[in-house]
Amino acid sequence: MSEARNFQVDLHGLVDLLSHHLYSSPRVYLRELLQNAEDAITARQLEDPDAPAEISIRTFAGGLEVRDSGIGLTVDQVSELLATIGRSSKRDEIGFAREEFLGQFGIGMLSAFMVADEIAVTTRAANGSTTLWVGTADGRYTVTEAPERDEVGTTVSLTARQGAEQWVDPQSVRDLALFFGSMLPVTITVDDEPISDGVAPWDPAGTSGERKARLVGYAQDELGFTPFDVIDLKVPAAGLDGVAFVLPFPANPAERATHRVYLKRMLLSESLEGLLPDWAFFVRCLIDTSELRPTASREALYDSPHLEETKEALAEQLRGWLVRLGATDPRRLSDFLRIHQLGVKALALHDDAMMELVERFIPFETNQGRMTLHEVRERAAEIRYVASVDEFRQIAGVAAAQGMLLVDAGYTYDADLLERLASVHPDVIVARFDPTELATAFEALDPATELDLRPFVAAAEKALAPVGCEVAVRAFDPPTLPVLYLVDRSAAFAAELRATREKVDGLWAGVLGALDTHDESKPQLVLNHRSPLVRRLSSLADDGVVGLAVEGLYGHALMLGHHPIRPADSALVNRSFLGLLEQAVPSATKDTP
């Protein structure tokens, strides 16, 4: 025969669980006491809208008391609610949390046991007697009558246990009350000093200018910067109101943006992550919500479909601000984009309106100067881009001299944006430029000149045979550039793959072998026949000197193009340097006396 029994609760273990696993710090004890006081005031004002809304905190040697003008508890409520862990007065008759209240879990009072071994609650409800409830951390409590209070409300008193005195120090209490409760719509005092006027920075109190000054002052005092702009945020379905401060300096997109969030004017978190999409790293939010659910610790928001809908609504409002700025104040938008290009570029990857802003307002590097994609489209029927900054630096000047317009897409998001441009505008042709295409744009030499240069080319290729590089002589501008190193991307990948395969074990060698494209194309060293240096070099009859000079030009081309230097390349360049020094410094013809 089975018998129903109640669980036995180890209060010591439960308090340890709260302090080490639920709450991030013992400092939340004051937040929980403020929350209970605020909820009691709210409950009283639901019955009497003219009831006072005051919370008074007084410190004394080693402890404090929190006094509120709330609804108070009767003796029966004290016995029922304060003695039952997890039970809250802030629930309706079928057990659901009431929306008007901050507390919904019925465990807030236990947080005070993180700093004290004993809690005393003196409370009086309207038309009721005054009751004293005293609870201890070992799970015992007493309920007795107390001397009558003059007014309805509750006072919670505690003395810090040994080692927790810093949490009830007057300055600490003042700081914690200001930190957690400065936005609450009640009057809060600590040792008779007001810390809150009940006005939040985002409230519409005062003129628009006064409100703007209040918001800017908040950002300066609390966040440490003067915002570039302030964006109003409002999501009625989430009971959300607040602002987003636009950072006046570039933000690191790799760092998670954090935001200050309040729940019914009580601080929930000063560093909440994930409230906005990753692309919105250029803002810091200050918001209050009354409908989103907090976690049990009330230090984060509960992940739910409602929260996801709110995030999407906030993202849409930030996006709308950018679009409006582009339509109404292009100069200010340009100022913003100079600071926060990355955020807008990230958004443009999946948003057509943002893509239009990027196309018209964000300048890209090209080999013909900085210009927007809109300007590039007007100049070239086909947009060609280079996906590496080093590669662009190597060929930009040469391509410009041949009349080619190239976009440097070696920066974050640029290559993806150019590819997306083709999907937004089907009439636009976008293609990645291969450096080897330059050789086809160079002017070929006449047959007689090529015939005369054959011995020179043969000597040059012999010198570069150890590094597997072909040699070609072409005529191209500018004449000041004597040499250019061109390598096909597919061939470079295949060569690097084969080099890596030789260094790994059999298993990985087999895997890499399956990826080999078997492209046997060789890199090409193109010598510029319009260069006076190359023409002088080609006229030399000494193959040894020609070889040393070509090796030196090869090393110069590698460094100019920021190409990786292999051991074989390094050995060749060193040999060229020393050989040319030997030629430049003749040996002595006779011994000195």
Coordinates of C-alpha atoms in Angstrom, one line a residue:
M1 CA 0.0 0.0 0.0
S2 CA 1.5 3.3 -1.1
E3 CA 1.6 6.5 1.0
A4 CA 1.9 10.0 -0.3
R5 CA 4.6 12.0 1.4
N6 CA 6.0 15.5 1.1
F7 CA 9.6 16.3 0.1
Q8 CA 11.9 17.4 2.9
V9 CA 13.8 20.6 2.0
D10 CA 17.4 21.1 3.2
L11 CA 17.4 25.0 3.4
H12 CA 21.2 25.1 3.8
G13 CA 21.6 23.1 0.5
L14 CA 19.0 25.3 -1.2
V15 CA 20.7 28.5 -0.2
D16 CA 24.1 27.1 -1.4
L17 CA 22.4 26.2 -4.7
L18 CA 21.1 29.7 -5.1
S19 CA 24.4 31.4 -4.2
H20 CA 26.6 29.2 -6.4
H21 CA 24.5 28.2 -9.3
L22 CA 21.4 30.4 -9.7
Y23 CA 22.5 33.9 -8.8
S24 CA 25.8 35.3 -10.2
S25 CA 26.7 37.1 -7.0
P26 CA 25.4 37.7 -3.4
R27 CA 24.8 41.3 -4.4
V28 CA 21.5 40.3 -5.9
Y29 CA 20.0 40.0 -2.4
L30 CA 19.3 43.8 -2.4
R31 CA 17.7 43.5 -5.9
E32 CA 15.3 40.8 -4.6
L33 CA 14.4 42.9 -1.5
L34 CA 13.8 45.9 -3.7
Q35 CA 11.7 43.8 -6.1
N36 CA 9.5 42.5 -3.3
A37 CA 9.0 46.0 -2.0
E38 CA 8.1 47.3 -5.5
D39 CA 5.6 44.4 -6.0
A40 CA 4.0 45.1 -2.7
I41 CA 3.6 48.8 -3.7
T42 CA 2.1 47.8 -7.0
A43 CA -0.3 45.4 -5.3
R44 CA -1.5 48.2 -3.0
Q45 CA -1.9 50.7 -5.8
L46 CA -4.1 48.3 -7.7
E47 CA -6.5 48.7 -4.9
D48 CA -5.7 52.3 -4.0
P49 CA -4.1 54.3 -6.8
D50 CA -3.4 57.2 -4.4
A51 CA -1.4 55.0 -2.1
P52 CA 2.2 56.2 -1.4
A53 CA 5.1 54.6 -3.5
E54 CA 8.1 54.8 -1.2
I55 CA 11.0 52.4 -0.4
S56 CA 13.3 53.4 2.4
I57 CA 16.6 51.6 3.1
R58 CA 18.5 52.3 6.3
T59 CA 21.8 50.8 7.2
F60 CA 23.1 50.1 10.7
A61 CA 26.3 48.5 12.1
G62 CA 26.6 45.2 10.2
G63 CA 23.1 45.2 8.7
L64 CA 20.2 47.0 7.1
E65 CA 16.4 47.3 6.9
V66 CA 14.2 47.8 3.8
R67 CA 10.9 49.5 4.5
D68 CA 8.1 49.8 1.9
S69 CA 4.7 51.4 1.7
G70 CA 3.2 48.3 0.1
I71 CA 0.2 46.2 0.7
G72 CA 1.6 44.2 3.6
L73 CA 0.6 40.7 4.7
T74 CA -1.9 39.4 7.2
V75 CA -0.9 36.8 9.8
D76 CA -2.4 34.0 7.7
Q77 CA -0.5 35.2 4.6
V78 CA 2.7 35.3 6.5
S79 CA 2.3 31.7 7.7
E80 CA 1.3 30.5 4.2
L81 CA 3.7 32.5 1.9
L82 CA 6.9 33.1 3.9
A83 CA 7.1 29.5 5.1
T84 CA 6.5 27.8 1.7
I85 CA 9.5 27.8 -0.6
G86 CA 8.5 28.6 -4.2
R87 CA 5.2 30.1 -3.2
S88 CA 4.5 33.6 -4.2
S89 CA 1.7 36.0 -3.4
K90 CA 2.1 37.4 -6.9
R91 CA 0.0 34.7 -8.6
D92 CA -3.7 34.6 -9.4
E93 CA -6.2 32.0 -8.2
I94 CA -5.1 29.4 -10.8
G95 CA -1.4 29.8 -10.2
F96 CA -0.2 32.0 -13.1
A97 CA 2.1 34.9 -12.5
R98 CA 0.5 38.3 -12.5
E99 CA 1.9 40.6 -15.2
E100 CA 2.0 43.6 -13.0
F101 CA 4.7 42.2 -10.7
L102 CA 8.4 41.7 -11.1
G103 CA 8.7 38.6 -9.0
Q104 CA 7.2 35.4 -10.3
F105 CA 9.1 32.6 -8.7
G106 CA 8.6 32.9 -5.0
I107 CA 12.3 32.3 -4.1
G108 CA 13.5 35.9 -3.9
M109 CA 13.5 36.1 -0.1
L110 CA 15.8 33.2 0.1
S111 CA 18.5 35.3 -1.6
A112 CA 18.9 37.3 1.6
F113 CA 20.3 34.1 3.3
M114 CA 23.3 34.4 1.0
V115 CA 24.5 37.3 3.2
A116 CA 22.7 36.7 6.5
D117 CA 21.8 33.8 8.8
E118 CA 18.6 35.4 10.0
I119 CA 15.9 37.5 8.4
A120 CA 13.2 39.5 10.2
V121 CA 10.0 40.6 8.4
T122 CA 7.7 43.0 10.1
T123 CA 4.5 43.5 8.2
R124 CA 1.0 45.0 8.5
A125 CA -1.9 44.8 6.0
A126 CA -4.8 47.2 5.9
N127 CA -7.2 46.6 8.7
G128 CA -4.9 44.0 10.2
S129 CA -2.5 43.6 13.0
T130 CA 1.3 43.8 12.8
T131 CA 3.1 40.4 12.4
L132 CA 6.7 39.5 12.9
W133 CA 8.2 36.6 11.0
V134 CA 11.8 35.5 11.8
G135 CA 13.4 32.9 9.6
T136 CA 16.9 31.4 9.9
A137 CA 19.2 29.8 7.3
D138 CA 18.8 26.3 8.9
G139 CA 15.1 26.2 8.0
R140 CA 13.4 27.3 11.3
Y141 CA 11.0 30.2 11.6
T142 CA 8.7 31.8 14.1
V143 CA 5.6 33.9 13.7
T144 CA 4.6 36.3 16.5
E145 CA 2.6 39.5 17.0
A146 CA 4.7 42.6 17.0
P147 CA 4.1 46.2 18.2
E148 CA 1.7 48.0 15.9
R149 CA 3.2 49.8 12.9
D150 CA 1.8 53.3 12.2
E151 CA 1.3 52.6 8.5
V152 CA 0.6 49.7 6.2
G153 CA 3.7 48.1 4.7
T154 CA 6.6 45.8 5.3
T155 CA 10.1 46.1 6.8
V156 CA 12.7 43.5 6.2
S157 CA 15.7 43.5 8.5
L158 CA 18.9 41.5 8.5
T159 CA 22.4 41.4 10.0
A160 CA 25.2 40.2 7.8
R161 CA 27.0 37.0 8.8
Q162 CA 30.7 36.9 9.3
G163 CA 32.5 37.4 6.0
A164 CA 29.6 39.1 4.3
E165 CA 29.8 42.5 6.0
Q166 CA 30.9 44.2 2.7
W167 CA 27.5 43.6 1.2
V168 CA 25.7 45.8 3.9
D169 CA 28.3 48.5 4.1
P170 CA 26.5 51.9 3.6
Q171 CA 28.4 52.7 0.4
S172 CA 27.9 49.3 -1.0
V173 CA 24.2 49.4 -0.2
R174 CA 23.9 52.8 -1.9
D175 CA 25.7 51.6 -4.9
L176 CA 23.6 48.5 -5.2
A177 CA 20.3 50.3 -4.8
L178 CA 21.3 52.8 -7.5
F179 CA 22.6 50.0 -9.8
F180 CA 19.5 47.9 -9.6
G181 CA 16.7 50.3 -8.7
S182 CA 17.5 53.7 -10.2
M183 CA 14.8 53.3 -12.9
L184 CA 12.0 52.0 -10.6
P185 CA 8.9 54.3 -10.7
V186 CA 9.0 54.8 -6.9
T187 CA 10.9 57.0 -4.5
I188 CA 13.9 55.2 -3.1
T189 CA 16.1 56.6 -0.4
V190 CA 19.2 55.1 1.3
D191 CA 19.8 56.6 4.7
D192 CA 17.4 59.4 3.8
E193 CA 19.4 60.2 0.6
P194 CA 17.2 60.0 -2.6
I195 CA 18.7 57.8 -5.3
S196 CA 15.8 57.7 -7.7
D197 CA 13.3 60.1 -9.1
G198 CA 11.3 57.5 -11.0
V199 CA 12.2 59.0 -14.4
A200 CA 14.0 56.8 -16.9
P201 CA 16.2 58.3 -19.6
W202 CA 13.9 57.1 -22.4
D203 CA 10.8 58.6 -20.7
P204 CA 9.0 61.3 -22.7
A205 CA 9.2 63.7 -19.7
G206 CA 10.1 67.3 -20.6
T207 CA 10.7 68.7 -24.1
S208 CA 12.4 66.8 -26.9
G209 CA 15.5 68.7 -26.3
E210 CA 15.6 67.9 -22.6
R211 CA 15.0 64.3 -23.3
K212 CA 17.8 64.2 -25.9
A213 CA 20.1 65.9 -23.3
R214 CA 19.1 63.3 -20.7
L215 CA 19.8 60.4 -23.0
V216 CA 23.2 61.8 -24.1
G217 CA 24.1 62.5 -20.5
Y218 CA 23.2 59.0 -19.6
A219 CA 25.4 57.6 -22.4
Q220 CA 28.3 59.8 -21.3
D221 CA 28.0 59.0 -17.6
E222 CA 27.1 55.3 -17.7
L223 CA 28.5 54.0 -21.1
G224 CA 31.5 56.3 -21.4
F225 CA 30.8 57.9 -24.8
T226 CA 28.9 60.6 -26.6
P227 CA 26.6 58.8 -29.1
F228 CA 26.7 59.5 -32.8
D229 CA 22.9 59.3 -32.7
V230 CA 20.1 58.0 -30.5
I231 CA 17.5 55.7 -32.0
D232 CA 14.1 55.2 -30.3
L233 CA 13.1 51.6 -29.9
K234 CA 9.5 50.4 -29.2
V235 CA 7.9 46.9 -29.5
P236 CA 4.4 47.1 -28.0
A237 CA 3.9 43.3 -28.2
A238 CA 6.8 42.9 -25.8
G239 CA 6.0 45.9 -23.7
L240 CA 9.4 47.2 -24.8
D241 CA 10.6 50.8 -24.7
G242 CA 14.0 52.2 -24.9
V243 CA 16.8 53.5 -27.1
A244 CA 19.8 52.4 -29.1
F245 CA 23.0 54.5 -28.8
V246 CA 25.0 54.6 -32.0
L247 CA 28.7 54.2 -31.2
P248 CA 30.8 57.2 -32.3
F249 CA 33.9 55.0 -32.9
P250 CA 34.4 51.7 -34.9
A251 CA 33.4 48.6 -33.1
N252 CA 35.0 45.2 -33.4
P253 CA 32.5 43.0 -35.2
A254 CA 34.1 39.9 -33.7
E255 CA 33.1 41.0 -30.2
R256 CA 29.6 40.3 -28.9
A257 CA 27.7 43.5 -28.3
T258 CA 26.1 43.7 -24.9
H259 CA 23.1 45.8 -23.8
R260 CA 21.5 47.1 -20.6
V261 CA 18.1 45.6 -20.1
Y262 CA 15.5 46.3 -17.5
L263 CA 12.4 44.3 -16.5
K264 CA 9.6 46.5 -15.4
R265 CA 12.2 49.2 -14.5
M266 CA 14.4 46.8 -12.5
L267 CA 17.8 46.0 -13.9
L268 CA 17.9 42.6 -15.5
S269 CA 21.4 42.7 -17.0
E270 CA 23.9 45.3 -17.8
S271 CA 25.6 43.0 -20.4
L272 CA 22.9 41.0 -22.1
E273 CA 24.0 39.4 -25.3
G274 CA 22.1 38.3 -28.4
L275 CA 19.4 40.9 -28.2
L276 CA 20.3 42.2 -31.7
P277 CA 21.6 40.4 -34.8
D278 CA 25.4 40.3 -35.2
W279 CA 25.5 43.0 -37.9
A280 CA 24.2 45.5 -35.3
F281 CA 27.4 45.7 -33.4
F282 CA 27.5 49.5 -33.9
V283 CA 24.8 50.2 -31.2
R284 CA 24.4 49.7 -27.5
C285 CA 20.8 49.4 -26.2
L286 CA 19.1 50.6 -23.1
I287 CA 15.7 49.1 -22.9
D288 CA 12.9 48.1 -20.6
T289 CA 10.4 45.3 -21.1
S290 CA 7.3 44.2 -19.3
E291 CA 6.3 41.2 -21.3
L292 CA 9.4 39.2 -22.0
R293 CA 10.0 36.4 -19.5
P294 CA 13.1 36.4 -17.3
T295 CA 15.0 33.3 -16.2
A296 CA 14.7 32.2 -12.6
S297 CA 17.8 34.2 -11.7
R298 CA 16.3 37.3 -13.3
E299 CA 19.7 38.0 -14.9
A300 CA 18.8 37.0 -18.5
L301 CA 15.7 36.6 -20.8
Y302 CA 14.1 33.3 -21.3
D303 CA 14.7 32.1 -24.9
S304 CA 11.3 31.8 -26.6
P305 CA 9.5 32.5 -29.9
H306 CA 8.3 35.8 -28.3
L307 CA 11.9 36.8 -27.7
E308 CA 12.9 35.9 -31.3
E309 CA 10.0 38.0 -32.6
T310 CA 11.2 41.0 -30.5
K311 CA 14.7 40.6 -31.8
E312 CA 13.5 40.7 -35.4
A313 CA 11.4 43.8 -34.6
L314 CA 14.4 45.6 -33.1
A315 CA 16.6 44.7 -36.1
E316 CA 13.9 46.1 -38.4
Q317 CA 13.8 49.4 -36.5
L318 CA 17.6 49.8 -36.8
R319 CA 17.5 48.9 -40.5
G320 CA 14.7 51.5 -40.9
W321 CA 16.9 54.2 -39.2
L322 CA 19.6 53.5 -41.8
V323 CA 17.2 53.7 -44.7
R324 CA 15.7 57.0 -43.5
L325 CA 19.1 58.5 -42.9
G326 CA 20.1 57.7 -46.5
A327 CA 16.9 59.3 -47.8
T328 CA 16.9 62.4 -45.6
D329 CA 20.5 63.1 -44.7
P330 CA 23.0 61.5 -47.1
R331 CA 25.9 63.5 -45.6
R332 CA 25.3 62.2 -42.1
L333 CA 24.9 58.7 -43.5
S334 CA 28.3 59.1 -45.1
D335 CA 29.7 60.1 -41.8
F336 CA 28.2 57.1 -40.2
L337 CA 29.4 54.7 -42.9
R338 CA 33.0 56.0 -42.5
I339 CA 32.8 54.7 -38.9
H340 CA 30.6 51.6 -39.3
Q341 CA 31.0 50.2 -42.7
L342 CA 31.3 46.6 -41.6
G343 CA 27.9 46.5 -39.9
V344 CA 26.1 47.9 -43.0
K345 CA 28.1 45.6 -45.3
A346 CA 27.2 42.6 -43.2
L347 CA 23.5 43.5 -43.3
A348 CA 23.7 44.2 -47.1
L349 CA 24.6 40.5 -47.6
H350 CA 21.0 39.5 -47.1
D351 CA 19.1 42.8 -47.3
D352 CA 18.3 44.5 -50.7
A353 CA 17.7 47.9 -49.2
M354 CA 21.0 47.9 -47.4
M355 CA 22.7 46.6 -50.6
E356 CA 21.4 49.8 -52.3
L357 CA 23.0 51.9 -49.5
V358 CA 26.3 50.1 -49.9
E359 CA 26.2 50.5 -53.7
R360 CA 25.5 54.3 -53.6
F361 CA 27.4 55.5 -50.5
I362 CA 30.3 53.2 -49.5
P363 CA 33.5 53.8 -51.6
F364 CA 35.6 50.8 -52.6
E365 CA 39.3 50.8 -53.5
T366 CA 39.9 50.5 -57.2
N367 CA 43.0 50.9 -59.4
Q368 CA 41.6 54.1 -60.6
G369 CA 40.9 55.7 -57.2
R370 CA 38.2 55.2 -54.6
M371 CA 34.7 55.0 -56.0
T372 CA 31.3 53.6 -55.2
L373 CA 29.9 50.5 -56.9
H374 CA 27.4 52.7 -58.6
E375 CA 30.3 54.7 -60.1
V376 CA 32.1 51.5 -61.1
R377 CA 28.9 50.3 -62.9
E378 CA 28.8 53.6 -64.8
R379 CA 32.4 53.2 -66.0
A380 CA 32.7 49.5 -66.8
A381 CA 30.3 47.1 -68.5
E382 CA 31.9 44.3 -66.6
I383 CA 33.0 44.6 -63.0
R384 CA 36.3 42.8 -62.4
Y385 CA 37.6 42.3 -58.9
V386 CA 40.7 41.0 -57.1
A387 CA 40.0 39.0 -53.9
S388 CA 43.4 39.6 -52.2
V389 CA 44.9 42.9 -51.1
D390 CA 48.4 41.8 -51.9
E391 CA 47.4 40.6 -55.3
F392 CA 45.7 43.9 -56.0
R393 CA 48.8 45.9 -54.9
Q394 CA 50.9 43.9 -57.3
I395 CA 48.8 44.3 -60.5
A396 CA 46.7 47.5 -59.8
G397 CA 49.1 49.9 -61.6
V398 CA 49.8 47.5 -64.5
A399 CA 46.1 46.9 -65.1
A400 CA 45.4 50.6 -64.9
A401 CA 48.0 51.3 -67.5
Q402 CA 46.3 48.7 -69.8
G403 CA 43.0 50.5 -69.3
M404 CA 41.5 47.9 -67.0
L405 CA 39.3 48.9 -64.0
L406 CA 39.8 46.5 -61.1
V407 CA 38.1 46.6 -57.7
D408 CA 40.1 45.6 -54.6
A409 CA 37.8 43.1 -52.8
G410 CA 40.4 41.8 -50.4
Y411 CA 38.6 43.4 -47.4
T412 CA 35.9 41.9 -45.2
Y413 CA 32.6 41.2 -47.0
D414 CA 33.7 43.0 -50.2
A415 CA 34.0 40.0 -52.5
D416 CA 30.6 38.6 -51.3
L417 CA 29.0 42.0 -51.8
L418 CA 30.3 42.2 -55.4
E419 CA 28.9 38.7 -56.1
R420 CA 25.6 39.8 -54.5
L421 CA 25.5 42.9 -56.7
A422 CA 25.1 40.6 -59.7
S423 CA 22.1 38.9 -58.1
V424 CA 20.5 42.2 -57.3
H425 CA 21.1 43.6 -60.8
P426 CA 20.9 40.8 -63.3
D427 CA 22.2 43.1 -66.1
V428 CA 25.5 43.5 -64.2
I429 CA 28.4 41.1 -65.0
V430 CA 30.8 40.5 -62.0
A431 CA 33.8 38.3 -62.3
R432 CA 36.9 37.6 -60.3
F433 CA 40.1 38.7 -62.2
D434 CA 42.9 36.2 -62.6
P435 CA 46.4 37.9 -62.7
T436 CA 47.4 35.6 -65.7
E437 CA 44.8 37.4 -67.8
L438 CA 47.2 40.4 -67.8
A439 CA 49.5 38.6 -70.1
T440 CA 46.9 38.5 -72.8
A441 CA 46.5 42.3 -72.6
F442 CA 50.2 42.9 -73.1
E443 CA 51.6 43.8 -76.5
A444 CA 53.4 41.0 -78.2
L445 CA 56.8 41.7 -79.8
D446 CA 57.3 41.7 -83.5
P447 CA 58.8 38.5 -84.9
A448 CA 62.2 39.9 -85.6
T449 CA 62.6 41.1 -82.0
E450 CA 61.4 37.8 -80.6
L451 CA 64.0 36.0 -82.8
D452 CA 66.8 38.2 -81.5
L453 CA 65.6 37.6 -77.8
R454 CA 65.6 33.8 -78.0
P455 CA 69.1 33.4 -76.5
F456 CA 68.3 35.8 -73.8
V457 CA 65.0 34.0 -72.9
A458 CA 66.8 30.6 -73.0
A459 CA 69.4 31.9 -70.5
A460 CA 66.7 33.3 -68.3
E461 CA 64.6 30.1 -68.3
K462 CA 67.8 28.1 -67.5
A463 CA 68.4 30.3 -64.5
L464 CA 64.8 29.9 -63.2
A465 CA 64.5 26.2 -63.9
P466 CA 65.2 25.3 -60.2
V467 CA 62.1 27.2 -59.1
G468 CA 59.9 26.0 -62.0
C469 CA 59.1 29.4 -63.5
E470 CA 58.6 30.2 -67.2
V471 CA 59.9 33.4 -68.8
A472 CA 58.2 35.6 -71.3
V473 CA 59.1 39.0 -72.8
R474 CA 56.2 41.4 -73.5
A475 CA 55.7 45.2 -73.9
F476 CA 53.5 46.9 -71.4
D477 CA 53.1 50.0 -69.4
P478 CA 54.5 51.5 -67.2
P479 CA 58.0 51.3 -68.4
T480 CA 59.3 51.8 -64.9
L481 CA 58.1 48.3 -64.0
P482 CA 60.7 45.9 -65.4
V483 CA 59.1 42.6 -64.3
L484 CA 55.9 41.0 -63.2
Y485 CA 55.3 37.6 -61.6
L486 CA 52.0 36.0 -62.6
V487 CA 50.7 32.8 -61.2
D488 CA 47.4 31.0 -62.0
R489 CA 45.3 30.5 -58.9
S490 CA 44.4 26.9 -59.8
A491 CA 48.1 26.1 -60.5
A492 CA 49.2 27.7 -57.2
F493 CA 46.6 25.7 -55.3
A494 CA 47.7 22.4 -57.0
A495 CA 51.4 23.2 -56.2
E496 CA 50.7 24.0 -52.6
L497 CA 48.6 20.8 -52.3
R498 CA 51.4 18.7 -53.7
A499 CA 54.0 20.3 -51.4
T500 CA 51.8 19.6 -48.4
R501 CA 51.2 16.0 -49.4
E502 CA 54.9 15.3 -49.4
K503 CA 55.1 16.4 -45.7
V504 CA 52.2 14.4 -44.2
D505 CA 51.6 10.7 -43.5
G506 CA 50.1 8.2 -45.9
L507 CA 46.5 8.6 -44.8
W508 CA 46.4 12.4 -45.3
A509 CA 48.6 12.1 -48.4
G510 CA 45.8 10.0 -49.9
V511 CA 43.1 12.5 -48.9
L512 CA 45.1 15.4 -50.4
G513 CA 45.8 13.4 -53.5
A514 CA 42.1 13.1 -54.2
L515 CA 41.8 16.9 -54.1
D516 CA 44.6 17.5 -56.6
T517 CA 43.4 19.3 -59.7
H518 CA 46.5 18.1 -61.6
D519 CA 47.0 21.5 -63.0
E520 CA 50.6 21.6 -64.3
S521 CA 50.6 25.2 -65.3
K522 CA 53.8 27.1 -64.2
P523 CA 54.1 30.6 -62.8
Q524 CA 55.4 33.1 -65.3
L525 CA 57.9 35.9 -65.0
V526 CA 57.0 38.5 -67.6
L527 CA 59.9 40.9 -68.5
N528 CA 58.8 44.3 -69.8
H529 CA 60.6 45.1 -73.1
R530 CA 59.7 48.8 -72.6
S531 CA 61.9 48.9 -69.5
P532 CA 65.4 50.3 -70.3
L533 CA 66.8 47.9 -67.8
V534 CA 65.4 44.9 -69.5
R535 CA 66.5 46.0 -72.9
R536 CA 70.0 46.6 -71.6
L537 CA 70.0 43.2 -69.9
S538 CA 68.8 41.4 -73.1
S539 CA 71.7 42.8 -75.0
L540 CA 74.3 41.2 -72.8
A541 CA 76.3 38.4 -74.3
D542 CA 77.4 36.9 -70.9
D543 CA 74.8 34.2 -70.0
G544 CA 76.2 34.0 -66.4
V545 CA 75.5 37.7 -65.8
V546 CA 72.1 37.4 -67.5
G547 CA 71.2 34.5 -65.2
L548 CA 72.2 36.4 -62.1
A549 CA 70.3 39.5 -63.1
V550 CA 67.1 37.5 -64.0
E551 CA 67.3 35.7 -60.6
G552 CA 67.5 39.1 -58.9
L553 CA 64.5 40.4 -60.9
Y554 CA 62.6 37.2 -59.9
G555 CA 63.2 37.9 -56.2
H556 CA 62.2 41.5 -56.7
A557 CA 58.9 40.4 -58.4
L558 CA 58.1 38.0 -55.6
M559 CA 58.6 40.7 -52.9
L560 CA 56.7 43.3 -55.0
G561 CA 53.7 41.0 -55.2
H562 CA 53.9 39.8 -51.6
H563 CA 54.2 36.2 -52.7
P564 CA 55.4 33.6 -50.3
I565 CA 59.1 32.9 -50.4
R566 CA 60.0 29.1 -50.6
P567 CA 63.4 27.8 -49.5
A568 CA 64.3 27.3 -53.2
D569 CA 63.3 30.9 -53.9
S570 CA 65.4 32.2 -51.0
A571 CA 68.4 30.2 -52.2
L572 CA 68.1 31.5 -55.7
V573 CA 67.8 35.1 -54.5
N574 CA 70.8 34.8 -52.2
R575 CA 72.9 33.3 -55.1
S576 CA 71.9 36.2 -57.3
F577 CA 72.7 38.8 -54.7
L578 CA 76.2 37.4 -54.0
G579 CA 76.9 36.8 -57.7
L580 CA 76.0 40.3 -58.7
L581 CA 78.2 41.6 -55.8
E582 CA 81.1 39.6 -57.2
Q583 CA 80.5 41.2 -60.6
A584 CA 80.3 44.7 -59.2
V585 CA 83.4 44.4 -56.9
P586 CA 86.4 43.2 -59.1
S587 CA 89.2 41.3 -57.4
A588 CA 92.7 42.9 -56.9
T589 CA 95.0 42.5 -59.9
K590 CA 98.2 42.5 -57.8
D591 CA 99.2 42.2 -54.2
T592 CA 99.8 45.4 -52.3
P593 CA 103.4 46.0 -51.1

